[in-house]
Coordinates of C-alpha atoms in Angstrom, one line a residue:
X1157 CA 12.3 37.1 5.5
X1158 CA 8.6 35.9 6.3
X1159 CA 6.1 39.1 5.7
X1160 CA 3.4 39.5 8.2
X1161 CA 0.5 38.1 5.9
X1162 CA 2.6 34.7 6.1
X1163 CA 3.5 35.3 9.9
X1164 CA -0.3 35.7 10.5
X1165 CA -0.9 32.2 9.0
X1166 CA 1.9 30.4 11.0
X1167 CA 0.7 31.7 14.2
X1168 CA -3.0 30.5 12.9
X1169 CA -1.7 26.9 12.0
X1170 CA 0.1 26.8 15.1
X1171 CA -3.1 27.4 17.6
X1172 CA -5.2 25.4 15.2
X1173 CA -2.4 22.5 16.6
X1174 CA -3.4 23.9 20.3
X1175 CA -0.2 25.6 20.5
X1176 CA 1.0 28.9 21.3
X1177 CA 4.4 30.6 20.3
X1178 CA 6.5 33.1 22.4
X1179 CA 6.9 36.6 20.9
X1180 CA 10.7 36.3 21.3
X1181 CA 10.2 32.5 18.8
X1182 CA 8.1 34.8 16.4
X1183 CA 10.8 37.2 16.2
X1184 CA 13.2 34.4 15.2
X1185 CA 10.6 33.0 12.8
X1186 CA 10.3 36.1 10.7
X1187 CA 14.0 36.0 10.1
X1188 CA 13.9 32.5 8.7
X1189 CA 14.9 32.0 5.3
X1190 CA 14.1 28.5 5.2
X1191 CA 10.4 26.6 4.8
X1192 CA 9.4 27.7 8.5
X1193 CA 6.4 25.8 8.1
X1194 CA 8.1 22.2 7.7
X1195 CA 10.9 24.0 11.0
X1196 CA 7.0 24.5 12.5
X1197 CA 6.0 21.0 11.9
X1198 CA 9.3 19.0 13.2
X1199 CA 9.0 21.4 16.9
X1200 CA 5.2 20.5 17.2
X1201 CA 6.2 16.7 16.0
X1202 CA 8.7 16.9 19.4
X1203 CA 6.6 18.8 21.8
X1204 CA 3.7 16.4 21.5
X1205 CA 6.3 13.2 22.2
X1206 CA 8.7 14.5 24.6
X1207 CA 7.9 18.0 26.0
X1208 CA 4.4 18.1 27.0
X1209 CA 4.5 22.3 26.7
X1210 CA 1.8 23.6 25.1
X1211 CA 4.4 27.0 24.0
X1212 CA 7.0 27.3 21.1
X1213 CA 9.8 28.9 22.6
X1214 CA 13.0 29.9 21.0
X1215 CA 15.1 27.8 21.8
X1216 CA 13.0 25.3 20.3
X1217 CA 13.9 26.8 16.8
X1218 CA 17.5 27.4 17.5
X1219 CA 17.7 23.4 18.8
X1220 CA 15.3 22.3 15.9
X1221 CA 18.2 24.1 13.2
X1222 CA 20.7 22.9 15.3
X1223 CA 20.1 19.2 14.9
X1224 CA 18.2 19.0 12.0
X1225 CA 20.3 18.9 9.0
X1226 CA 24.0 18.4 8.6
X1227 CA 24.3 22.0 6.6
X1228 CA 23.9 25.8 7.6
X1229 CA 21.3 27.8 7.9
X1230 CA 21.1 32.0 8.3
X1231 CA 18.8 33.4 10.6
X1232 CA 19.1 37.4 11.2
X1233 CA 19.6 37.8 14.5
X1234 CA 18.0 41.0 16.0
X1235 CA 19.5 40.4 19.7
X1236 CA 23.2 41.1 18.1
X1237 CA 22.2 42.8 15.7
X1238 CA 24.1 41.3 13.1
X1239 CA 24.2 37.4 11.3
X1240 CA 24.3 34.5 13.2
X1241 CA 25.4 31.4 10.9
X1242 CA 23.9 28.1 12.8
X1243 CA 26.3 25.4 11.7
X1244 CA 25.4 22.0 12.1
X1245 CA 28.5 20.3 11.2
X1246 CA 29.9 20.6 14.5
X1247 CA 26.8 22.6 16.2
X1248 CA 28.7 25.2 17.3
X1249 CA 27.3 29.2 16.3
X1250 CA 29.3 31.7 14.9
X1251 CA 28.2 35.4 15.4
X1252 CA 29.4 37.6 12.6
X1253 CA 27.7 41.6 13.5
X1254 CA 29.5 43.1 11.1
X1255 CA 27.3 41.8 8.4
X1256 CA 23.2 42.9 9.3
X1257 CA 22.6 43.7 5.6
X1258 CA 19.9 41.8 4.2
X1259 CA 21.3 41.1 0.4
X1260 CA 24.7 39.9 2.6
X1261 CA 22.1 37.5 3.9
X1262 CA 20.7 36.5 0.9
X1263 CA 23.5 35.9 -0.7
X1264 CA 24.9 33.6 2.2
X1265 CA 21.3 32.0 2.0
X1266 CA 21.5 31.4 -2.0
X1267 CA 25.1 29.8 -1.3
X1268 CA 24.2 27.4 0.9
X1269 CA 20.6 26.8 0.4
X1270 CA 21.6 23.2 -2.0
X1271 CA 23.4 21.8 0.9
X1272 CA 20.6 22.7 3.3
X1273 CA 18.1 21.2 0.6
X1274 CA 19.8 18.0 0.2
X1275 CA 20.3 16.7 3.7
X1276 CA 17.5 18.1 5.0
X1277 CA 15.0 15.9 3.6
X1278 CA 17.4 12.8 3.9
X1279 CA 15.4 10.7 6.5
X1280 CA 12.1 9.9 4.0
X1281 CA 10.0 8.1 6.4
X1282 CA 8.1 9.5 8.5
X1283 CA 6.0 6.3 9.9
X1284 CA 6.4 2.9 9.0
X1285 CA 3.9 0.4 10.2
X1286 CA 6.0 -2.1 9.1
X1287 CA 8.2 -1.4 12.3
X1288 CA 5.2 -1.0 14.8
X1289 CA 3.6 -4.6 14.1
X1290 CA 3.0 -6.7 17.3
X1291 CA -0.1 -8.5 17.1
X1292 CA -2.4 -9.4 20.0
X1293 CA -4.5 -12.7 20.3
X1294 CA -8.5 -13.5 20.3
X1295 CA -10.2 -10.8 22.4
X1296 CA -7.7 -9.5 24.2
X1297 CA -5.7 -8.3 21.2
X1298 CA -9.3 -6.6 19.7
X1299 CA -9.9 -4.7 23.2
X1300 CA -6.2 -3.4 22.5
X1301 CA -6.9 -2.3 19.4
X1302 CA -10.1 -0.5 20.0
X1303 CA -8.3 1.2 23.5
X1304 CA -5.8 2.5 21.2
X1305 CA -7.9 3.8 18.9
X1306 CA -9.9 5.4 21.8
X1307 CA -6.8 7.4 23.2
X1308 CA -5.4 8.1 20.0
X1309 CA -8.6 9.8 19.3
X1310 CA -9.0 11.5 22.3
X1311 CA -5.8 12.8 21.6
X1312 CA -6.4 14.4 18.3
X1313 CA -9.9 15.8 20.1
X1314 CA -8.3 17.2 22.8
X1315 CA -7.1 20.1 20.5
X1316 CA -10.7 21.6 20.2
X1317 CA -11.6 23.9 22.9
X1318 CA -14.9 22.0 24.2
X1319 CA -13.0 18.8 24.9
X1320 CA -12.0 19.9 28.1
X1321 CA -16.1 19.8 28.9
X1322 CA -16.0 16.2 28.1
X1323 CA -17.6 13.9 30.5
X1324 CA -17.5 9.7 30.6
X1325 CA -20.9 8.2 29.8
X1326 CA -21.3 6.5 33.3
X1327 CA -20.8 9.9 34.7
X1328 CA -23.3 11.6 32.6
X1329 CA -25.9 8.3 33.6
X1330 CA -25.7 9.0 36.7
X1331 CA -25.7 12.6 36.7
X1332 CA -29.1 13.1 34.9
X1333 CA -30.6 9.8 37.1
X1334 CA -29.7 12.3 39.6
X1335 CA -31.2 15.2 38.6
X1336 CA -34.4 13.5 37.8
X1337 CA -34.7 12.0 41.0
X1338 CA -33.5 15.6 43.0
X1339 CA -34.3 18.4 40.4
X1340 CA -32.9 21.1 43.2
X1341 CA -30.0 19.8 43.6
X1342 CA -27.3 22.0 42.9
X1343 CA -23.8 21.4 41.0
X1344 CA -21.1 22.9 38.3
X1345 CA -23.2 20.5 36.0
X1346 CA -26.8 21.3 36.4
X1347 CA -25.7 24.6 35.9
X1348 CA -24.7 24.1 32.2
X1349 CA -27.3 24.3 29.1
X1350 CA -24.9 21.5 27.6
X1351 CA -22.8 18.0 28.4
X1352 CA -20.4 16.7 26.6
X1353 CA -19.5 12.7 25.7
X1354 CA -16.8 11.2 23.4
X1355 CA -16.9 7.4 22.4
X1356 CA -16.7 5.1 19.3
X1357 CA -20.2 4.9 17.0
X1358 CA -21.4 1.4 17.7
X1359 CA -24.5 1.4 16.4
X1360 CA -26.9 3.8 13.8
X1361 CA -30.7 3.6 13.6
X1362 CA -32.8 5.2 11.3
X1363 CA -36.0 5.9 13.5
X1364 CA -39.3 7.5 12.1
X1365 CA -38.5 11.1 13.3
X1366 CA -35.2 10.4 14.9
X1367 CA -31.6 9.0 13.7
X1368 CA -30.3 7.7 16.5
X1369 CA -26.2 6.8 17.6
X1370 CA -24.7 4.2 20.3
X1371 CA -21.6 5.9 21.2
X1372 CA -19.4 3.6 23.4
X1373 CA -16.1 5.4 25.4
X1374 CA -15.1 2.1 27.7
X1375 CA -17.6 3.8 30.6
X1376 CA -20.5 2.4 28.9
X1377 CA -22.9 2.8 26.1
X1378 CA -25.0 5.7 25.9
X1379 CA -27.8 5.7 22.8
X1380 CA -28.4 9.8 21.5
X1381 CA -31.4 10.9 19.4
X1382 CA -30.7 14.0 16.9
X1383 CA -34.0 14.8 15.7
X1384 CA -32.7 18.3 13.6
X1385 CA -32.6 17.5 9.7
X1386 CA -29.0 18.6 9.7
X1387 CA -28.0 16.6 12.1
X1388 CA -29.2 13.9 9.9
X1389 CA -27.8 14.3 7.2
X1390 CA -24.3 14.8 9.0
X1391 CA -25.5 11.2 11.1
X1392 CA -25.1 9.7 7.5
X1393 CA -22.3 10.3 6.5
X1394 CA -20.6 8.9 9.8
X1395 CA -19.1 5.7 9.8
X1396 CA -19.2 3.1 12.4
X1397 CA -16.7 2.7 15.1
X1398 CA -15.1 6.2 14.3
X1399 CA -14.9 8.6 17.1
X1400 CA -16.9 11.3 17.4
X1401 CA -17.8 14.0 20.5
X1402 CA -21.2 15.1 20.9
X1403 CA -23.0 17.8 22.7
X1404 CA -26.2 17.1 24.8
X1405 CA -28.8 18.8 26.2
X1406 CA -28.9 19.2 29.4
X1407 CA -32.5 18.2 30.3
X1408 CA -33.3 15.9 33.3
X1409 CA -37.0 16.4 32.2
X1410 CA -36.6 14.1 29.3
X1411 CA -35.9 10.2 29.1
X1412 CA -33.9 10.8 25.5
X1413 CA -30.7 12.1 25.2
X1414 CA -31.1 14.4 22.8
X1415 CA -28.0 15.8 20.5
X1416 CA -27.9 19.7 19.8
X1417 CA -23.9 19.2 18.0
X1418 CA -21.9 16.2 16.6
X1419 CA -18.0 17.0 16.0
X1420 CA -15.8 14.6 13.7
X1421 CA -11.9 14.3 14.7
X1422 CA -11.3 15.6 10.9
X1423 CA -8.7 17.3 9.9
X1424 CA -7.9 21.1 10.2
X1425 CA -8.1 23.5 7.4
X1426 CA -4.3 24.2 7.0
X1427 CA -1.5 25.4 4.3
X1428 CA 0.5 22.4 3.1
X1429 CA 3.9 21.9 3.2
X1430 CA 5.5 22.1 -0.5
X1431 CA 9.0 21.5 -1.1
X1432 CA 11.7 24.7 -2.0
X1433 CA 12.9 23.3 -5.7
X1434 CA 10.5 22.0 -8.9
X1435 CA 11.0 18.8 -7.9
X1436 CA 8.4 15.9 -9.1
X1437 CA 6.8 12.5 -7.9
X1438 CA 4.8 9.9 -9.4
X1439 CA 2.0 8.3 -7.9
X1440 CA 1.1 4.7 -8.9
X1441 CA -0.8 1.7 -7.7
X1442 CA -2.2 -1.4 -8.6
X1443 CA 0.2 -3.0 -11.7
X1444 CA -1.1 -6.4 -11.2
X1445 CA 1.9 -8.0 -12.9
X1446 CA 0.8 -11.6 -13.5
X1447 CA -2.7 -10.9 -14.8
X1448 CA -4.0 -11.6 -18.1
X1449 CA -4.9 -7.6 -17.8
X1450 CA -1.6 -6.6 -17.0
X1451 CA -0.8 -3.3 -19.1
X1452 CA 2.5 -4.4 -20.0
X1453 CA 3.2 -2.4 -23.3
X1454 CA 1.9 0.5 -21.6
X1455 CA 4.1 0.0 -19.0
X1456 CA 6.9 -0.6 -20.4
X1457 CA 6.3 2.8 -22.1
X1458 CA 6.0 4.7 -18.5
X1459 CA 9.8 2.9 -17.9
X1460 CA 10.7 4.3 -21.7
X1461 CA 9.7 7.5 -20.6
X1462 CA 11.5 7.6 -17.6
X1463 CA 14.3 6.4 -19.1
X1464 CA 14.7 9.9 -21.2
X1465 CA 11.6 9.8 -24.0
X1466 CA 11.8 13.4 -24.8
X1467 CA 8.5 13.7 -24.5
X1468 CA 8.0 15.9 -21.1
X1469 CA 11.6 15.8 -21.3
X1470 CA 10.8 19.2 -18.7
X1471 CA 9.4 17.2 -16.2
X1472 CA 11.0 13.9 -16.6
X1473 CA 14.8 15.5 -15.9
X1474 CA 12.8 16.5 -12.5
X1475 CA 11.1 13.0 -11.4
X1476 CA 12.6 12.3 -7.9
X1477 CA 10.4 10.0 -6.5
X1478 CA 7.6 7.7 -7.0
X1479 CA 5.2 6.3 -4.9
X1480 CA 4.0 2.5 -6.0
X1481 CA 0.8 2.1 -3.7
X1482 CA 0.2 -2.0 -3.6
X1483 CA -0.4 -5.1 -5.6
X1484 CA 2.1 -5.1 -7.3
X1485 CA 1.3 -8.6 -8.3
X1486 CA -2.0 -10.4 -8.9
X1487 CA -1.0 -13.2 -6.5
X1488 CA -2.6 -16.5 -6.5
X1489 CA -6.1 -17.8 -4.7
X1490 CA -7.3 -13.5 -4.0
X1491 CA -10.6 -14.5 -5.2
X1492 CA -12.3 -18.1 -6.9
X1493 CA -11.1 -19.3 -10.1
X1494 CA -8.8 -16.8 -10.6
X1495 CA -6.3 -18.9 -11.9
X1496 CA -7.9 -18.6 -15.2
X1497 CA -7.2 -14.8 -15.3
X1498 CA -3.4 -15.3 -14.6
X1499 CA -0.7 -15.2 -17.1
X1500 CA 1.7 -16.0 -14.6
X1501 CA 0.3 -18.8 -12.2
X1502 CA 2.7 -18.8 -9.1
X1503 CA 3.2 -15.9 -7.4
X1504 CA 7.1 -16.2 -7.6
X1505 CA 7.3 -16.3 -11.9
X1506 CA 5.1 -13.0 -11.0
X1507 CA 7.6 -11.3 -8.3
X1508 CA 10.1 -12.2 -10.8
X1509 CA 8.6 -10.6 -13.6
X1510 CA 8.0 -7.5 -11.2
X1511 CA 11.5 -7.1 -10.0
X1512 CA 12.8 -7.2 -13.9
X1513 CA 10.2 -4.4 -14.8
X1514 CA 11.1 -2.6 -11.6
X1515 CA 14.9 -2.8 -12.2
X1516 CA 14.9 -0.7 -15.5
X1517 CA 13.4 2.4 -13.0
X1518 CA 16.4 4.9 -13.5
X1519 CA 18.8 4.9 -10.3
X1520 CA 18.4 8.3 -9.6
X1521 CA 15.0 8.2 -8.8
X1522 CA 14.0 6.7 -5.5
X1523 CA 10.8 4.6 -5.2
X1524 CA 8.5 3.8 -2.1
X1525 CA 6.3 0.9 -2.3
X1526 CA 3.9 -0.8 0.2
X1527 CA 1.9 -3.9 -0.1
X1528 CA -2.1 -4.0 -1.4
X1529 CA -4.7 -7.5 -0.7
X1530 CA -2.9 -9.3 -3.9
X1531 CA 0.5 -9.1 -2.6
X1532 CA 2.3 -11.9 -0.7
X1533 CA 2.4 -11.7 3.1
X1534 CA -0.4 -10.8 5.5
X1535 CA -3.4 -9.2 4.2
X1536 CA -5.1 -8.0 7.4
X1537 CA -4.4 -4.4 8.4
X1538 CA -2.0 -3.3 8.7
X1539 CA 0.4 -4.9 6.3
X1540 CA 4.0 -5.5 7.0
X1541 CA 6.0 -4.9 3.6
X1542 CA 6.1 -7.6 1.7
X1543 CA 8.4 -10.2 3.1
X1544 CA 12.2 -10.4 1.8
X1545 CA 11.8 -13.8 1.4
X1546 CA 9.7 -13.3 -1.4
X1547 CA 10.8 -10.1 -2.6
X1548 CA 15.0 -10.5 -2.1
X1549 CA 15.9 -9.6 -5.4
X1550 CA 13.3 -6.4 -5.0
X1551 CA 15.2 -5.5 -1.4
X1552 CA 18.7 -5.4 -3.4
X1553 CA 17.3 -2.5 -5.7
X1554 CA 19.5 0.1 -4.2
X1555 CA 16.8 3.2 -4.9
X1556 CA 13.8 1.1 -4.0
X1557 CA 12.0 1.3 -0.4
X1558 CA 9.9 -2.0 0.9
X1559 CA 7.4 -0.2 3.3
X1560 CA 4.0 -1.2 5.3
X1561 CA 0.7 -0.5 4.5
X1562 CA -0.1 2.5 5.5
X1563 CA 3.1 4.6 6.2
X1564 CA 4.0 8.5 5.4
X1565 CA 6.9 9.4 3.7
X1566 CA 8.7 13.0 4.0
X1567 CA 10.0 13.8 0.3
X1568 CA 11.5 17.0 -0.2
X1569 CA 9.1 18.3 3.0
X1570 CA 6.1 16.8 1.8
X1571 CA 4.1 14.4 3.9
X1572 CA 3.0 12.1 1.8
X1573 CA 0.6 9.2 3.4
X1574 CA 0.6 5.7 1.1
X1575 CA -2.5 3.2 1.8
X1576 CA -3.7 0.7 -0.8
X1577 CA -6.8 1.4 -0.1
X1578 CA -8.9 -2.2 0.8
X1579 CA -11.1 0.2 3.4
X1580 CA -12.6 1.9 0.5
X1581 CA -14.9 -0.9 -0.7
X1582 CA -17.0 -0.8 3.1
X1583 CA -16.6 3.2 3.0
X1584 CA -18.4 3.6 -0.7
X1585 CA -21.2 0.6 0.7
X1586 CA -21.9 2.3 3.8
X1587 CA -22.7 6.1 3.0
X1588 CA -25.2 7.0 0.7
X1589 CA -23.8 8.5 -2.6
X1590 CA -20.5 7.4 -2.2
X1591 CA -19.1 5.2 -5.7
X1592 CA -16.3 3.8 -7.2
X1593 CA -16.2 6.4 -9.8
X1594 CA -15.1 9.0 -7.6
X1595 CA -12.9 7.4 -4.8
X1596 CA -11.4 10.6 -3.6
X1597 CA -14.5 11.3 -1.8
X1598 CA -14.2 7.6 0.1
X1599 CA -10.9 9.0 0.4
X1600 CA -12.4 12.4 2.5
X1601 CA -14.5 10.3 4.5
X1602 CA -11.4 8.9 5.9
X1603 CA -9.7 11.6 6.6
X1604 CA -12.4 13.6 8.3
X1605 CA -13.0 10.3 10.4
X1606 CA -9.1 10.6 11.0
X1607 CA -8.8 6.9 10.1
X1608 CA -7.9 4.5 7.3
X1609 CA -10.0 1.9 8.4
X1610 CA -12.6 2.8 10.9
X1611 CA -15.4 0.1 10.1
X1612 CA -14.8 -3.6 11.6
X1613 CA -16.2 -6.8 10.8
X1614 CA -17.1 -6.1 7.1
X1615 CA -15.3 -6.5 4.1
X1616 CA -11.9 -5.3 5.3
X1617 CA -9.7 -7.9 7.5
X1618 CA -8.2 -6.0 10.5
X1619 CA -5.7 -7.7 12.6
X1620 CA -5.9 -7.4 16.4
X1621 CA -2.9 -5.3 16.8
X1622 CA -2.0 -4.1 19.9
X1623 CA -1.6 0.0 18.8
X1624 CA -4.2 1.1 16.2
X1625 CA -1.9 2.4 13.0
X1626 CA -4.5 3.1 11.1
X1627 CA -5.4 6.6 13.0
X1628 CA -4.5 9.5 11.0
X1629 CA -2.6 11.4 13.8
X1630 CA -0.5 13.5 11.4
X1631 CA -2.3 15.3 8.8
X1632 CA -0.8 14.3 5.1
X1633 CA -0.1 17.0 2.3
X1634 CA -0.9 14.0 0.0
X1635 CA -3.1 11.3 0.5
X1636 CA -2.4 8.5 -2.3
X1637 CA -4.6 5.5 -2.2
X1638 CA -5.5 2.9 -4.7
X1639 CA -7.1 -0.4 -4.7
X1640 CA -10.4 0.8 -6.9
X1641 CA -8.3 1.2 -10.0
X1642 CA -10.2 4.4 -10.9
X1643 CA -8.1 7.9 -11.3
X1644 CA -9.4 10.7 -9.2
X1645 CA -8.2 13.7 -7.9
X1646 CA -9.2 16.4 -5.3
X1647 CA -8.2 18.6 -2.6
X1648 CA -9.5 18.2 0.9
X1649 CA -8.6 21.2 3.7
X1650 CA -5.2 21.5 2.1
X1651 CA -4.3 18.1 1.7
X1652 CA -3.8 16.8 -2.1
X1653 CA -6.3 13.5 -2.4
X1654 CA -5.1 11.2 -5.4
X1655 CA -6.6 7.7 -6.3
X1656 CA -3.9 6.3 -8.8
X1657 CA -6.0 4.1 -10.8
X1658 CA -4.4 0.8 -12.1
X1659 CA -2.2 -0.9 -15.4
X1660 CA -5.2 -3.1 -15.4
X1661 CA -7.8 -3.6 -17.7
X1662 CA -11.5 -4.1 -16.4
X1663 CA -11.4 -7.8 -15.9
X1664 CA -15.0 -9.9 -15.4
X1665 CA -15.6 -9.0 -12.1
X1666 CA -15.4 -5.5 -12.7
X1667 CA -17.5 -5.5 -15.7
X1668 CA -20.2 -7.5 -13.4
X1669 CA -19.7 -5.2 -10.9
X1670 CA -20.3 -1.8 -13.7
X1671 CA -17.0 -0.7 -12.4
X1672 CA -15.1 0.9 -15.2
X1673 CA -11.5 1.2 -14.6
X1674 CA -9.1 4.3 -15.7
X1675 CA -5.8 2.3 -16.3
X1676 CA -2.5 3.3 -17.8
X1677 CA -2.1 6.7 -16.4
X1678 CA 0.4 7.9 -14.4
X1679 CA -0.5 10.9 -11.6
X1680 CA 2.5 13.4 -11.4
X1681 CA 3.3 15.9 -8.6
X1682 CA 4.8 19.3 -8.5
X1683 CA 6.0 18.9 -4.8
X1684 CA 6.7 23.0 -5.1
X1685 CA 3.2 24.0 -5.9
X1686 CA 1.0 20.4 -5.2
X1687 CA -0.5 20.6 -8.9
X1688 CA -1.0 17.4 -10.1
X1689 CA -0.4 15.9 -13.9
X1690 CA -2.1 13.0 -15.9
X1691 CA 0.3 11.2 -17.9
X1692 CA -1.6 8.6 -20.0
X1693 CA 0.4 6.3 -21.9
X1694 CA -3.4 4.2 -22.7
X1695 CA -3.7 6.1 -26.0

């Protein structure tokens, strides 16, 4: 059963989501013997596609045990006073009121717990780009893009309590034009000390007492001064084209528009989701197979390892998963004269090297990979998995998943979001005090601006799709990135942040560029508690 300090955190993660939940639902809730946060989770996921309803009801819960899982679940059930047994092999209930003691319950719940376990969690992906590609053309496939993002946004805003004060720029224009030219005149607006806008940054200006933002929400553009140190400082460490809402004063008497607030989508403080057994994952990115730099000793001592080294022999027997988070390969023509860092100088002797190295991974353990800028197929964002074409030997790996880049991926409850990372380089050169030595807090930036890849026309290629994948509508448990090839680890509002490093040594352009990589360590997970491992097979 749930106990009230744990009830009083579910009901705070479920209005920090804008939602409400009957009393007769919370009933039901504290009865659970399941993770009622991940049962939580899938109800909200619904509601916001199909329902609409802004209320978790029960019936919700009943339907969301119902036709979740292919096993049994126990709920107590206070309306008959006794056990109701929720089967889902042939969704039919059984009501046994005989039975109301609790350590009958828990012994039904220890029996079949396993079964509920394993098929509960069966479905691993969450979101695929990879399946959402459908590119747009020239301008009209950019003004998709950025709509998409707009409403996406909006979207995520509309969960904070002063977004229902939001006004569109061309109405606030010709509001205060208004109320300069008639100060008496008399509305709900003119009433208010504040207004309220919500728009893409365009443009940032350091001024000599002001730092001034272009925010842009398809209305028009409206330029806002912030003149308050504070607001500064948080001006910053904004990036452009993320969306942001903004309070205003409300002052007719004045030709600025002056800023009193700025709010970032971010993400909400929240508990995580953590999955019921000591179950493990492995977070890895950037092997580079093909390079001159390849780690291939050390690599093949990570496969020895897995393969039953008795060293960690504990956590080894409980690997599950791992997460391989782009370039995989080197590739061929990335950057100039690179042939003359390659081992392997066609990309096909390199996937075929790959898929050898990837094939001794033990059966049992299933692996998720996505695409980084050295892999073959399309580099702009997002990235379809790498094509079969070139991989087909890779595809035929029976407990190895080709995904897009980004995607999230649900293992053992878990949301795990994969992206290699290519945004990172225009994050780290645009806000002061950001650097490659500590990616995870690139990595924050992202997530507070609720996107992966927020800036355009730098650095980072971003394909004029017509849906922007790269907002971050669900909020991740763990965010895995890589691309920088330096290991770092944080925690940001509950979510586990992990830059995966590299089996790369620091090659020339890294030692121009002072970068010093961390390569040959592997980042494990314990998806029951979040606490994350360095395994370095380096030394």
């Amino acid at each position: 059963m749930t106990d009230n300090s744990d009830l009083l955190k579910i009901i705070s993660f479920i209005t920090s989501k804008g939602f409400q939940i009957h009393p007769d639902a919370l009933v039901l809730i504290e009865n659970l013997q399941v993770d009622v946060y991940q049962i939580v989770e899938e109800i909200l996921m619904i509601k916001r596609e199909r329902d609409g309803s802004k209320v978790i009801l029960s019936d919700d819960i009943k339907n969301i045990l119902k036709f979740s899982t292919n096993s049994s679940l126990i709920v107590n059930d206070n309306a008959s006073n006794g056990t109701t047994i929720v089967n889902k092999l042939d969704h039919s209930e059984i009501i046994d009121t005989k039975k109301n003691n609790e350590e009958t319950i828990l012994e039904l719940v220890t029996r079949d717990f396993d079964d509920f376990e394993n098929n509960y969690y069966v479905n691993n992906i969450i979101y695929d780009s990879n399946n959402s590609i459908n590119s747009g053309e020239g301008v009209e496939g950019y003004t998709s893009l950025f709509r998409s993002r707009f409403d996406k946004s909006l979207k995520i805003l509309s969960n904070r309590p002063d977004s229902k004060r939001i006004k569109k720029i061309a109405f606030i224009k010709q509001f205060l034009n208004q109320s300069r030219i008639n100060p008496k005149s008399q509305s709900k607006e003119n009433l208010e000390e504040s207004l309220f806008i919500a728009g893409l940054i365009m443009e940032k200006k350091i001024k000599k007492n002001s730092y001034n933002l272009t925010i842009d929400d398809q209305s028009g553009l409206l330029e806002a001064f912030a003149y308050d140190e504070d607001l500064k400082k948080q001006i910053s460490s904004l990036i452009l084209d993320q969306m942001v809402m903004i309070e205003l004063e409300n002052n007719s008497k004045r030709k600025n528009h002056i800023i009193k607030k700025i709010f970032s989508l971010d993400v909400p403080d929240r508990i995580p989701n953590r999955s019921h057994s000591e179950v493990y994952s492995v977070l890895i990115s950037d092997l580079h197979i093909g390079s001159k730099f390849f780690m291939e000793d050390e690599f093949q001592m990570f496969l020895n390892w897995l393969n039953g080294n008795e060293e960690n022999k504990d956590i080894v027997s409980k690997i599950k998963y791992i997460c391989i988070c782009g370039d995989l390969i080197d590739g061929i023509g990335i950057f100039p004269h690179q042939d003359r860092e390659l081992f392997e100088k066609d990309s096909f002797s390199q996937m075929e090297h790959a898929t050898n190295l990837l094939a001794k991974i033990p059966k049992h353990i299933k692996v998720f990979m996505i695409p980084g800028n050295h892999d073959l197929g399309r580099r702009a964002l997002p990235q379809p998995a790498i094509p079969r074409k070139y991989a087909d030997k890779i595809y035929s790996l029976s407990n190895i998943t080709m995904l897009g880049n980004p995607c999230m991926i649900n293992m053992e409850g878990v949301r795990t979001l994969m992206f290699h990372g290519q945004s990172l380089d225009d994050t780290i050169a645009t806000i002061p005090g950001l650097s490659y030595s500590k990616p995870a807090e690139a990595m924050k930036i992202l997530l507070k601006s609720r996107h992966l890849s927020p800036i355009y026309g730098q650095r980072t290629p971003i394909a004029p799709e017509l849906e922007d994948m790269m907002v971050i509508e669900d909020v991740p448990d763990i965010f895995h990135s890589g691309h920088v090839h330096v290991i770092d680890v944080d925690s940001y509002k509950g979510t586990l942040v992990v830059n995966s490093g590299a089996w790369q040594t620091q090659t020339p352009f890294q030692r121009a560029m002072g970068i010093t990589p961390t390569p040959g360590i592997a980042i494990v997970v314990n998806l029951a508690t979040l606490k994350p491992y360095q395994i370095n097979f380096a030394n």
